[in-house]
Short mmCIF file of C-alpha atoms in Angstrom, two decimals:
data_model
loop_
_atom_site.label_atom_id
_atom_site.label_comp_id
_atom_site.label_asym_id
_atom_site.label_seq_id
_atom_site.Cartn_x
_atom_site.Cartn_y
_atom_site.Cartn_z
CA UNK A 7 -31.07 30.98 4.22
CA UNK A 8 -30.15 32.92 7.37
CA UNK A 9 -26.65 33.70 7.79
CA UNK A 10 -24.38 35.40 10.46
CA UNK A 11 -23.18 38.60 8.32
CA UNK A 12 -20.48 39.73 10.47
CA UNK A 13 -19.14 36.24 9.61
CA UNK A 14 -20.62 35.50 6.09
CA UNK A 15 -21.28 31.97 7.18
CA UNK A 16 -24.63 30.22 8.90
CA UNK A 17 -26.26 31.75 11.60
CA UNK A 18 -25.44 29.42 14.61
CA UNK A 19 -28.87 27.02 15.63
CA UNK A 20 -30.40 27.68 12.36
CA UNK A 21 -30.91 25.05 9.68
CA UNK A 22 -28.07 25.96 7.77
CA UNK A 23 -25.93 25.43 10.42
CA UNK A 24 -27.23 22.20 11.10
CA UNK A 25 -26.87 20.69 7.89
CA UNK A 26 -23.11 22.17 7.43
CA UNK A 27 -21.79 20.36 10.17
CA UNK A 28 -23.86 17.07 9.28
CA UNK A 29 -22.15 17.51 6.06
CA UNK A 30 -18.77 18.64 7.65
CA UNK A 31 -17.73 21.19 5.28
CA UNK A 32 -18.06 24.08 7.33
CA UNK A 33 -15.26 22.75 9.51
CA UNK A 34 -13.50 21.23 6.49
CA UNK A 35 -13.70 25.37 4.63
CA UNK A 36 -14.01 22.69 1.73
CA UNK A 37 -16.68 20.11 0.58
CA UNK A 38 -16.06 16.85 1.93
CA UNK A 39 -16.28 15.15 -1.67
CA UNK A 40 -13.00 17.03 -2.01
CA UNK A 41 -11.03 15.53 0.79
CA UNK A 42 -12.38 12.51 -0.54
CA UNK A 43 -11.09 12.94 -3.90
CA UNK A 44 -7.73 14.36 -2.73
CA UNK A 45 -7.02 11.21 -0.44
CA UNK A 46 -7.91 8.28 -2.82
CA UNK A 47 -6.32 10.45 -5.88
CA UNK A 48 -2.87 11.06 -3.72
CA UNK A 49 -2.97 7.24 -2.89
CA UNK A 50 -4.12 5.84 -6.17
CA UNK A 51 -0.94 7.70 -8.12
CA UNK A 52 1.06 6.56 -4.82
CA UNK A 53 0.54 3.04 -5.32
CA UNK A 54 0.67 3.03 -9.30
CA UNK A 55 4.09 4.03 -8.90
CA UNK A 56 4.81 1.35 -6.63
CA UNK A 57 3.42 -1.29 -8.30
CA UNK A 58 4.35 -0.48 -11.76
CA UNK A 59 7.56 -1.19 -10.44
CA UNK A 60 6.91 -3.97 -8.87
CA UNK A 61 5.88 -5.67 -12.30
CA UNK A 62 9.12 -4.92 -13.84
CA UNK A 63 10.58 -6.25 -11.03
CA UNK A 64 9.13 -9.85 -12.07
CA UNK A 65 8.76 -9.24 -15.64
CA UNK A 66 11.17 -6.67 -16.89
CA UNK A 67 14.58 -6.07 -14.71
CA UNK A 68 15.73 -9.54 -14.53
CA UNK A 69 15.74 -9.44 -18.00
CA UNK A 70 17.64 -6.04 -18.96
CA UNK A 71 19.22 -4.82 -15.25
CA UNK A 72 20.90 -7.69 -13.83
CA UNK A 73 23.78 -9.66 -15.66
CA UNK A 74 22.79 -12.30 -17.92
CA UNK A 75 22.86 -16.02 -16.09
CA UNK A 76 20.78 -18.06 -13.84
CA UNK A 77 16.94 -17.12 -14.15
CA UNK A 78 16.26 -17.75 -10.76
CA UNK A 79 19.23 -15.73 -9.51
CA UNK A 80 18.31 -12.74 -11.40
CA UNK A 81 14.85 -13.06 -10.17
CA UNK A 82 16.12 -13.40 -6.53
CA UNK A 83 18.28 -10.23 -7.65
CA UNK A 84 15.51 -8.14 -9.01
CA UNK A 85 13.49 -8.83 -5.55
CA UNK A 86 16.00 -7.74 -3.61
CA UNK A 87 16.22 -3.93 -5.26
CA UNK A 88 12.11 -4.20 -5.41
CA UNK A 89 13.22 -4.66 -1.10
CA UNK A 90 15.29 -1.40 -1.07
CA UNK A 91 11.99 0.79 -1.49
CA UNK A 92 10.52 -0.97 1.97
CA UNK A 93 14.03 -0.26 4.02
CA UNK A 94 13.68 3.42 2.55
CA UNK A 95 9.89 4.05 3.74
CA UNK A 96 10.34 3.87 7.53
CA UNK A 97 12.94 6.78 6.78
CA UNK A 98 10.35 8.32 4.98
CA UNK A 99 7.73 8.03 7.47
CA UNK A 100 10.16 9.71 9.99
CA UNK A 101 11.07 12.36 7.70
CA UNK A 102 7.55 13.47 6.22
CA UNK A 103 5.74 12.69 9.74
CA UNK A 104 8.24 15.04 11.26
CA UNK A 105 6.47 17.83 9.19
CA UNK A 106 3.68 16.68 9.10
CA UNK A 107 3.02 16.78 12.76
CA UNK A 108 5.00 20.21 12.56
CA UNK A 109 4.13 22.37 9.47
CA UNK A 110 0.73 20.30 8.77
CA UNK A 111 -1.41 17.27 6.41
CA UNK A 112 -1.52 19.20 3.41
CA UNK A 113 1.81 20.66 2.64
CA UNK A 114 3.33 17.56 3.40
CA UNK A 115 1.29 15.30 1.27
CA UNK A 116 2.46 17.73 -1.86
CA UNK A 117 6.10 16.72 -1.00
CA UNK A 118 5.73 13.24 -0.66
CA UNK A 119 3.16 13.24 -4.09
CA UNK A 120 6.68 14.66 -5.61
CA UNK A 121 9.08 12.54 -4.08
CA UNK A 122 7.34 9.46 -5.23
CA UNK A 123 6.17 10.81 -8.60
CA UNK A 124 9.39 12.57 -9.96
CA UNK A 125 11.65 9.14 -8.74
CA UNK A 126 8.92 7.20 -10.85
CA UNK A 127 9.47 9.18 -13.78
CA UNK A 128 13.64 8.95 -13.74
CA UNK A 129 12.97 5.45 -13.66
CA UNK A 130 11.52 5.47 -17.31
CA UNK A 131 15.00 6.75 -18.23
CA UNK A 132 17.20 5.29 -16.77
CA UNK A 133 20.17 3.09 -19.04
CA UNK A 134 19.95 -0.84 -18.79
CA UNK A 135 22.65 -3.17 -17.63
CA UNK A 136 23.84 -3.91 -21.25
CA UNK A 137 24.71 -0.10 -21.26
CA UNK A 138 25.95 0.81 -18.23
CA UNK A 139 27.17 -2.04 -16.60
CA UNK A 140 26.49 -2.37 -12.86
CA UNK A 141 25.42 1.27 -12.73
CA UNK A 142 21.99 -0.05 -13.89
CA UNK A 143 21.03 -1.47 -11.18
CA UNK A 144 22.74 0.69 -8.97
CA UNK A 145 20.78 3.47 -10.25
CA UNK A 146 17.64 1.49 -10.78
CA UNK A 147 17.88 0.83 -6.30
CA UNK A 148 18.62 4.42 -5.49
CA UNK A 149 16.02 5.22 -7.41
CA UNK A 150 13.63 2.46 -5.91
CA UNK A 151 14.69 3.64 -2.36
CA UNK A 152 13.20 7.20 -3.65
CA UNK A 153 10.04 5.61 -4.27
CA UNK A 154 10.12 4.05 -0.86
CA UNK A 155 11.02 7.50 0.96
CA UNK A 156 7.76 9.03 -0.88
CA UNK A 157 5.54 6.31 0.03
CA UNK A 158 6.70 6.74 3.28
CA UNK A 159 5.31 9.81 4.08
CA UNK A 160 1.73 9.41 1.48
CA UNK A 161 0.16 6.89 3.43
CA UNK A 162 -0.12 8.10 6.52
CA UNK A 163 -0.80 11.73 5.38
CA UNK A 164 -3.40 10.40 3.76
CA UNK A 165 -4.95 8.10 6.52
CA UNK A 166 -4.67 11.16 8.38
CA UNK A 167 -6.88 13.31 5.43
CA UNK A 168 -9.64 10.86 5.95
CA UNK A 169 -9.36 10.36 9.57
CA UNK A 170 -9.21 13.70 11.23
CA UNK A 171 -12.08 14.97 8.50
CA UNK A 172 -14.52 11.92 9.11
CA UNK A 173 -18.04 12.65 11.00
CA UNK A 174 -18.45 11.11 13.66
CA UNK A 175 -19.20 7.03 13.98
CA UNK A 176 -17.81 6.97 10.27
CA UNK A 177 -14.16 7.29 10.48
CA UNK A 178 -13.44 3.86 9.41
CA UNK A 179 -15.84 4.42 6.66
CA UNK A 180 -14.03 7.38 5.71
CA UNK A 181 -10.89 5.92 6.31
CA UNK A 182 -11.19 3.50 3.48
CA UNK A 183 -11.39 6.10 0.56
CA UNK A 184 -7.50 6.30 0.77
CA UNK A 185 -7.59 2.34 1.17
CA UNK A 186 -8.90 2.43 -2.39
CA UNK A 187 -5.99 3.41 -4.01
CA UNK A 188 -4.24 0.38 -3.31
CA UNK A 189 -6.30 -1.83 -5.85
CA UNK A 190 -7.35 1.16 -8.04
CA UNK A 191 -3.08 1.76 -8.70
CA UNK A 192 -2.88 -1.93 -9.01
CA UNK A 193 -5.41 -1.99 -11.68
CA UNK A 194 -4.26 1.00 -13.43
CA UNK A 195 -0.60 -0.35 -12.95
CA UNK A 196 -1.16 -3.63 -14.23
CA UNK A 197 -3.61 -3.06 -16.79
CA UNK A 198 -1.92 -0.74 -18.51
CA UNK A 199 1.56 -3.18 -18.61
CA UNK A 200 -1.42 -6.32 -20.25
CA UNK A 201 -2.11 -3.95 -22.80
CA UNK A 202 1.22 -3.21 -23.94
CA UNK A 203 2.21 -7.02 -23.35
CA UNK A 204 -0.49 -7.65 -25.76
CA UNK A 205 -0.13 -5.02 -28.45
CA UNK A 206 3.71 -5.65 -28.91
CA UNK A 207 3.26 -9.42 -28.67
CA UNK A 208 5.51 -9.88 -25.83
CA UNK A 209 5.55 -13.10 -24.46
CA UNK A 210 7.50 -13.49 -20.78
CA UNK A 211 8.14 -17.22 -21.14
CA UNK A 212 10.01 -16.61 -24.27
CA UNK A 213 11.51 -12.59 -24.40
CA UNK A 214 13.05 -11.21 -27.12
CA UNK A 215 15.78 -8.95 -25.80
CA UNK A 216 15.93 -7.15 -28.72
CA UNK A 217 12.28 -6.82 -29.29
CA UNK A 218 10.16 -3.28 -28.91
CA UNK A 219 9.11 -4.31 -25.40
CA UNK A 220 12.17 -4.98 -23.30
CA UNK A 221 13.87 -1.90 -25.54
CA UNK A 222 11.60 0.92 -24.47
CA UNK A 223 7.74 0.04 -24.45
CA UNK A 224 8.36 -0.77 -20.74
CA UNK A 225 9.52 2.73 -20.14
CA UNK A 226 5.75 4.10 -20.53
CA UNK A 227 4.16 3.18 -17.47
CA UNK A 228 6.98 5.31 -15.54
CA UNK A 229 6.95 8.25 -17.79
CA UNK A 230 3.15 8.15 -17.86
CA UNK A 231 3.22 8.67 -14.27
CA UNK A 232 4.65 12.47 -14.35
CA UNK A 233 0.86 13.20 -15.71
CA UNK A 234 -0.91 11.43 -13.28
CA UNK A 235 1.49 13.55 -10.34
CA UNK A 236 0.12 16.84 -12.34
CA UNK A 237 -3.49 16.00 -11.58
CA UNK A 238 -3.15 14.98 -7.95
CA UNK A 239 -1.11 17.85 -7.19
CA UNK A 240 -3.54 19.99 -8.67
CA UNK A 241 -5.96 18.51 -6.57
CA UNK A 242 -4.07 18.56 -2.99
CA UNK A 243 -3.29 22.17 -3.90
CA UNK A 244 -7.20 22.82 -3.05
CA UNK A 245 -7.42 21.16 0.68
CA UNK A 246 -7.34 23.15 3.62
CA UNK A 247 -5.72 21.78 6.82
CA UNK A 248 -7.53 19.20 8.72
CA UNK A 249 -9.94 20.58 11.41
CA UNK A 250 -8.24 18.27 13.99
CA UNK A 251 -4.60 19.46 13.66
CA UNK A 252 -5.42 23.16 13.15
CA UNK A 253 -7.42 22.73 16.76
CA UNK A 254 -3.98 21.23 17.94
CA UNK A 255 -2.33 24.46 16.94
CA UNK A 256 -4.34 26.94 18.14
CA UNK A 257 -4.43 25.36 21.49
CA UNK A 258 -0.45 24.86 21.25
CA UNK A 259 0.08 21.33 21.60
CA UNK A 260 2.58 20.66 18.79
CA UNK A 261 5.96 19.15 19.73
CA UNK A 262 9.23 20.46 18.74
CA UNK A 263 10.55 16.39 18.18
CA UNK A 264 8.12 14.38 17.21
CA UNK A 265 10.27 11.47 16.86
CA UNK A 266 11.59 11.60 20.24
CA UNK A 267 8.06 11.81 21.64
CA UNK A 268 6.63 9.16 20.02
CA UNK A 269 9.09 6.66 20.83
CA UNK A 270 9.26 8.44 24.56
CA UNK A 271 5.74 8.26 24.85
CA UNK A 272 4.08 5.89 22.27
CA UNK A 273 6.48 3.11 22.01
CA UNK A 274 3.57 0.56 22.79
CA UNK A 275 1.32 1.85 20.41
CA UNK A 276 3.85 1.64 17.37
CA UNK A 277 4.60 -2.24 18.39
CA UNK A 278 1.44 -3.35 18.35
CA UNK A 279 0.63 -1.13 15.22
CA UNK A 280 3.67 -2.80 13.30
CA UNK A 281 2.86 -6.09 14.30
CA UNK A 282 -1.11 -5.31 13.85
CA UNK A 283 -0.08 -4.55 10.14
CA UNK A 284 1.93 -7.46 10.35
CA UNK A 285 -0.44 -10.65 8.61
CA UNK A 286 -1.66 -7.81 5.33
CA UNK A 287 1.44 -6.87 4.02
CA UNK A 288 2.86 -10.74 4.19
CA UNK A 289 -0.80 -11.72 2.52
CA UNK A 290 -1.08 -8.50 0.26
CA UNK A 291 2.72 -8.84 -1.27
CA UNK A 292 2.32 -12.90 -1.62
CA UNK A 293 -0.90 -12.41 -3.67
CA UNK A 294 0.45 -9.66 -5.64
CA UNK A 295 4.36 -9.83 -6.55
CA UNK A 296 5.26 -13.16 -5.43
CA UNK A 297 2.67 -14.96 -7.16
CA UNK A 298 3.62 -13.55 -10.04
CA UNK A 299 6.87 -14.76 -9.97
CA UNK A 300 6.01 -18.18 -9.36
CA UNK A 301 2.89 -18.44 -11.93
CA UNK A 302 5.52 -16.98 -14.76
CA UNK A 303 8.77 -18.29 -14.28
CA UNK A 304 9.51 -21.48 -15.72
CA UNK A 305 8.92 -25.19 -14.50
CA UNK A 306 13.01 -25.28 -14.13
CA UNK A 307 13.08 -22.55 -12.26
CA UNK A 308 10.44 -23.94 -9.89
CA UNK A 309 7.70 -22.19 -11.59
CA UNK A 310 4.49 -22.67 -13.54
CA UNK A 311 5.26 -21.57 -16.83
CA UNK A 312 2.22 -19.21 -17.47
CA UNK A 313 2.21 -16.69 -19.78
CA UNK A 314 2.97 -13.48 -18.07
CA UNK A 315 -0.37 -11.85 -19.87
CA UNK A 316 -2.57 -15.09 -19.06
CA UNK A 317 -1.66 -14.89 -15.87
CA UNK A 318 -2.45 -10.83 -15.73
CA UNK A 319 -5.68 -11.61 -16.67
CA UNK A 320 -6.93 -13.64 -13.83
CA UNK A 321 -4.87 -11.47 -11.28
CA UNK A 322 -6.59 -8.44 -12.78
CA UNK A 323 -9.70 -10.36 -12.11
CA UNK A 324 -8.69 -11.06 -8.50
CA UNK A 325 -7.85 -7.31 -7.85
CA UNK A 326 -11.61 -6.75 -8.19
CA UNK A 327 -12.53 -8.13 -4.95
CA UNK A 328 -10.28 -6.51 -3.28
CA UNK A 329 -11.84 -3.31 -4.30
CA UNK A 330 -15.36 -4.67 -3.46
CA UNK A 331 -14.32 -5.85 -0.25
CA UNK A 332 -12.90 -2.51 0.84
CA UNK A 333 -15.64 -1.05 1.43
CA UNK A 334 -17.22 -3.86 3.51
CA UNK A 335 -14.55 -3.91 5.68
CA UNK A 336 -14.91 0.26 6.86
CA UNK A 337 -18.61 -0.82 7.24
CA UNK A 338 -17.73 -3.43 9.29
CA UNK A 339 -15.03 -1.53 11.50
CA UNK A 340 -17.42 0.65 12.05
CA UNK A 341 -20.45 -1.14 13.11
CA UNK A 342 -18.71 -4.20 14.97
CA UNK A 343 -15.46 -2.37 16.17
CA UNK A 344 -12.06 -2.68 15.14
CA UNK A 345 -10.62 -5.66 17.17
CA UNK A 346 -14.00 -8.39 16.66
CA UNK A 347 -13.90 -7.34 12.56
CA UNK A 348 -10.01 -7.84 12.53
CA UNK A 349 -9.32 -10.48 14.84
CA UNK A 350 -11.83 -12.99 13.10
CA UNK A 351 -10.15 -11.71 9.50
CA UNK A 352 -6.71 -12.53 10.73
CA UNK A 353 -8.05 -16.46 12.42
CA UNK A 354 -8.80 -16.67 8.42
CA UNK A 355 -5.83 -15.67 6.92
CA UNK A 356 -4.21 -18.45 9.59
CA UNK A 357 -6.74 -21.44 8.03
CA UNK A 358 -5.71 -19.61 4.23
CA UNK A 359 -2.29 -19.87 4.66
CA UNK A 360 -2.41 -23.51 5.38
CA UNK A 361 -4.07 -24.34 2.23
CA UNK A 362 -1.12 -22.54 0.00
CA UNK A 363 0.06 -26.89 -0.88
CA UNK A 364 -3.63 -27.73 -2.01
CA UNK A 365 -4.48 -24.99 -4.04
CA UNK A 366 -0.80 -23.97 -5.92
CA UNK A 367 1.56 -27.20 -5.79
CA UNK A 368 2.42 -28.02 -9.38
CA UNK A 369 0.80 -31.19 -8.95
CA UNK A 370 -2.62 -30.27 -7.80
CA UNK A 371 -2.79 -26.88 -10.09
CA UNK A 372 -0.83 -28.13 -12.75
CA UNK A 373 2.12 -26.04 -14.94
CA UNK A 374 1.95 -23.88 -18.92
CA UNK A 375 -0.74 -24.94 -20.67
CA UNK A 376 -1.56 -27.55 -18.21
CA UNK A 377 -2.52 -25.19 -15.56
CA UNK A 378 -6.45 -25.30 -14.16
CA UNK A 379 -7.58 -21.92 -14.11
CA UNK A 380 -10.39 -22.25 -12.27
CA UNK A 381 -8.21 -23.65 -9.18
CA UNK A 382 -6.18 -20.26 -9.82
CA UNK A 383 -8.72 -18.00 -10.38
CA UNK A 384 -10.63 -19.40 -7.38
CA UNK A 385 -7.03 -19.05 -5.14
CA UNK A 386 -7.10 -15.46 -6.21
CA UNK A 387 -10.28 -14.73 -5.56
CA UNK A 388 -10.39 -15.73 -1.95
CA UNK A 389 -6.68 -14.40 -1.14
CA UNK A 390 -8.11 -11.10 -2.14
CA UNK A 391 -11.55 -10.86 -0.61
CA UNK A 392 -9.28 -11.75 2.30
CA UNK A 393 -6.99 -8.48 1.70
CA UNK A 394 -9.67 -5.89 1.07
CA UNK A 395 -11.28 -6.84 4.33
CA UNK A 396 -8.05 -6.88 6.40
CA UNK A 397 -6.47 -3.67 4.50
CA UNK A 398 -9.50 -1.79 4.57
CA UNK A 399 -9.92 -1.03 8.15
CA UNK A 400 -5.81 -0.65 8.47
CA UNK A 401 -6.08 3.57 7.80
CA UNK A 402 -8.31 3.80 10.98
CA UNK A 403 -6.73 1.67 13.08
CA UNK A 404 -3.15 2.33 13.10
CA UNK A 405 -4.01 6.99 13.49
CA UNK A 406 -6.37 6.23 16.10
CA UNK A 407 -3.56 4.67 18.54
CA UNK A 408 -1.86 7.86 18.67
CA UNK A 409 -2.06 11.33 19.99
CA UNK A 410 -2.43 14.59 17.48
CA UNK A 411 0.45 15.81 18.05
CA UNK A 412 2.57 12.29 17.00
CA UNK A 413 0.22 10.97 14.84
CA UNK A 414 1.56 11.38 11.55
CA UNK A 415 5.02 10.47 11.87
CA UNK A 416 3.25 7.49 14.74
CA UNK A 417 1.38 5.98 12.66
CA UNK A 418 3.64 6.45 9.49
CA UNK A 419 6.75 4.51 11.65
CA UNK A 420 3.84 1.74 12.29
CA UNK A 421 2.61 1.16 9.07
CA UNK A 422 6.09 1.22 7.49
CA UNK A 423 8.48 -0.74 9.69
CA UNK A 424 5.68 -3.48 9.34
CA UNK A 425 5.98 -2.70 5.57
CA UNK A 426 10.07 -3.85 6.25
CA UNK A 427 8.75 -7.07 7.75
CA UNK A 428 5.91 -8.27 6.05
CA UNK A 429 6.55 -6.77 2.43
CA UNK A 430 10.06 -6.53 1.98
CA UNK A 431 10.81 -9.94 2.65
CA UNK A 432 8.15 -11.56 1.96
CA UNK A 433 9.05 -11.77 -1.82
CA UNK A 434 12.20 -12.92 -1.61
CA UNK A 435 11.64 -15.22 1.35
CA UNK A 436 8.75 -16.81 -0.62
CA UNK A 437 10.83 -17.15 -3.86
CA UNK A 438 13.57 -19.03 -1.44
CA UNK A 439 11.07 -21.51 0.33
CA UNK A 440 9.86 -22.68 -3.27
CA UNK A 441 13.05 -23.43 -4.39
CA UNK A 442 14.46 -25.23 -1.06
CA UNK A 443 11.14 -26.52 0.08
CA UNK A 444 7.62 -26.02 -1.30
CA UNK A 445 5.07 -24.36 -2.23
CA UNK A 446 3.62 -25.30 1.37
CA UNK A 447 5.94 -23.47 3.06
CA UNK A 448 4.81 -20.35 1.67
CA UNK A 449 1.76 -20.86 2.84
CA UNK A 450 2.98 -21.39 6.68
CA UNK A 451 4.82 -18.09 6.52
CA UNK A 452 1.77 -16.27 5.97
CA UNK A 453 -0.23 -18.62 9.22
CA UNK A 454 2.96 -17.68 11.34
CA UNK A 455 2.74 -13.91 10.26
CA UNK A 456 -0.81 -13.51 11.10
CA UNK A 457 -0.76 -15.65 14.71
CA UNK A 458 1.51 -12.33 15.14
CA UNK A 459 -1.29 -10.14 14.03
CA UNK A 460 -3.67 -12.12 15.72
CA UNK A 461 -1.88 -11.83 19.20
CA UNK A 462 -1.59 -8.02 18.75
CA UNK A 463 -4.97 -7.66 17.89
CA UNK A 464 -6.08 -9.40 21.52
CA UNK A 465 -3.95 -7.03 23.40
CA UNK A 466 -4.44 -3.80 21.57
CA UNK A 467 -7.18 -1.30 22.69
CA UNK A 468 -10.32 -0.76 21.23
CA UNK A 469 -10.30 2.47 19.18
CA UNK A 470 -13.90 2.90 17.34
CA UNK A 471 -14.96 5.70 19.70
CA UNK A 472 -11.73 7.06 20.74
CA UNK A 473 -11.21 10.90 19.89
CA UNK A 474 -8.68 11.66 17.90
CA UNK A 475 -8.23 15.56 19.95
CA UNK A 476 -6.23 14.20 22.24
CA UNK A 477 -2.16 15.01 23.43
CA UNK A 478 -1.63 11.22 24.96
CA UNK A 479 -1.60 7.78 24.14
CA UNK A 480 -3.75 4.63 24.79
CA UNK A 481 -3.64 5.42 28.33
CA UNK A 482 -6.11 8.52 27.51
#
């Protein structure tokens, strides 16, 4: 192979040179299988935390964090904590993008791994209400709003991993890797709660608060997750800085403020990127924690009286296609542009949301042992085919609307302010129209939430061939 010896690396022009920046690792100093595994890996372990929480936010806390009473209080009580992480991760996402559009991707995507994992962890120890008191839960939200701060910063250091290292035509293709870890954490997340559901015979529709589940079995996931944070470290520890920020600092174009310069500068771009985000965190939340809720609680408490671990199942099931359909959406993004692939997804997700009454009133889908699976599975099924190809593209989208030099803590304020109004809510909101409406109603907050989307999408620029070495906005 020829090589440049003053330099040890290929000689420029020859064939080795050629096929190292086809591969991109020459720019990378690492091989790209690495940034890969480093962005899914950080995202994966990011989202496990999050949504082992949010499991024993339905399943778990109402039960031994909240004071004993009205089932659908405590539930409306345990979704309002599982809210606290979602106020937190715009704070985050100022925080972490702040050095990571100062200091760097990679050192900053170690501190919010930590953040995240080590508030996880304290979680698996923490006293119960019939311990404590009202330090429980008090702890148990402080705790939660950790969580949130971590998340804040992950996912757009991560976006930014798989962005800013993509070849070029591929970057939404690239950018779905960290995509991945949404259903991959859900999966590990969830399964792992089914199997100790069914090994200790724990059965949500009738708990027994003394029993080996609600006492400390439910501690595992959490305290599981300190391992997880030792591997991902391990791997982020190995990245080099991203080719496109270390250009940005050699040609000094950092900002002392990023803060102030985004919303001095970029304030268009991180409306339309909230409100772009908008329709997949309402969709993504109601097919994930809120249906939950309302497939396990109790016909009196305007549920359908599934067994929590029947009901895992076929949302385990349904997780599957969002995985699949992950992929097809970067494909897509990439091939058709971002606005065609996303505005058709989001005219779908208005025609889905009107259908919430058919497919999940108690009537049409029956309730316990009543209920017809199929109609479920099916609902599942097509809710999240409907995520993977909205979420997918979401990691390309919202870095390319902003300049280097903003783009981390940009995007990050995007992606999580949206998180305040489509996720944080939407629980809770959801829980509230079931009990004071219908199950309809549900279904028309998600078609109002992505008309939003929908309308953002129309006015925003196309990004697909937009470079991301660039100091300005979408006026570039």
């Amino acid at each position: 192979m020829s090589t440049d010896l003053s330099s040890g690396g290929p000689r420029p022009g020859s064939k080795a040179d050629a096929a190292a920046k086809d591969d991109g690792s020459a720019e990378l100093g690492v091989p790209r299988s690495r940034v890969v595994l480093a962005s899914l890996m950080g995202t994966t372990i990011e989202f496990y935390d999050f949504y082992v929480y949010a499991t024993a936010a339905v399943s778990v806390f109402p039960l031994i964090f909240f004071a004993a009473g009205d089932e659908g209080a405590a539930l409306l009580a345990s979704m309002a904590t599982f809210g606290a992480a979602f106020v937190a991760r715009p704070i985050g996402s100022v925080l972490f993008g702040h050095f990571g559009d100062r200091i760097g991707r990679k050192a900053t995507l170690i501190g919010s791994l930590l953040t995240m994992g080590i508030a996880t962890f304290l979680i698996g120890l923490l006293p119960t209400y019939y311990q404590i008191g009202l330090w429980a839960p008090a702890l148990l939200t402080i705790m939660r709003f950790c969580q949130g701060l971590g998340l804040g910063g992950e996912w757009s250091g991560a976006a930014l991993l798989a962005t800013e290292t993509a070849k070029e035509g591929k970057r939404a293709w690239a950018a779905m890797w960290p995509q991945l870890g949404a259903p991959i954490g859900f999966l590990l997340a969830n399964g792992l709660f089914l199997i100790l559901t069914l090994a200790f015979n724990h059965d949500s529709t009738n708990p027994e608060m003394d029993g080996a589940f609600l006492t400390w079995v439910w501690r595992l996931p959490f305290l599981l997750s300190l391992l997880m944070v030792a591997v991902g470290l391990y791997v982020r520890l190995k990245l080099q800085e991203t080719p496109v920020f270390q250009r940005a600092v050699d040609n000094d174009e950092r900002v002392k403020a990023p803060l102030g310069e985004v919303f001095q500068k970029n304030w268009r771009e991180l409306i339309l990127g909230t409100f772009i985000m908008l329709a997949t965190y309402v969709l993504f939340y109601l097919m994930t924690t809120w249906i939950l809720s309302y497939s396990i609680s109790s016909p009196e408490a305007s549920g359908l009286g599934v067994p929590y671990a029947d009901f895992l199942v076929l949302q385990l099931i349904g997780i599957l296609f969002f995985a699949a359909f992950v992929p097809v959406s970067g494909w897509l993004a990439d091939r058709f542009g971002r606005k065609p692939t996303l505005i058709v997804i989001s005219a779908l997700l208005v025609l889905f949301g009107l259908t919430f009454g058919w497919w999940l009133s108690a009537d049409s889908i029956g309730q316990g042992a009543g209920l017809n699976t199929t109609q479920m599975m099916v609902f599942l099924m097509v809710g999240m085919t409907l995520m993977g190809l909205t979420f997918g593209p979401m990691s390309a989208v919202l870095p390319e609307l902003f300049p280097t030099n903003t783009r981390y803590t940009g995007s990050g304020i995007a992606y999580n302010v949206s998180s305040i109004l489509g996720a944080a809510l939407t629980p809770f909101v959801a829980q509230w129209l079931v009990l004071n409406f219908s199950v309809a109603h549900v279904g028309y907050y998600l078609s109002f939430a992505s008309v939003l989307t929908l309308i953002s999408l129309i006015i925003a620029p196309e990004t697909k061939t937009k470079s991301l070495d660039t100091v300005r906005g979408l006026d570039a």
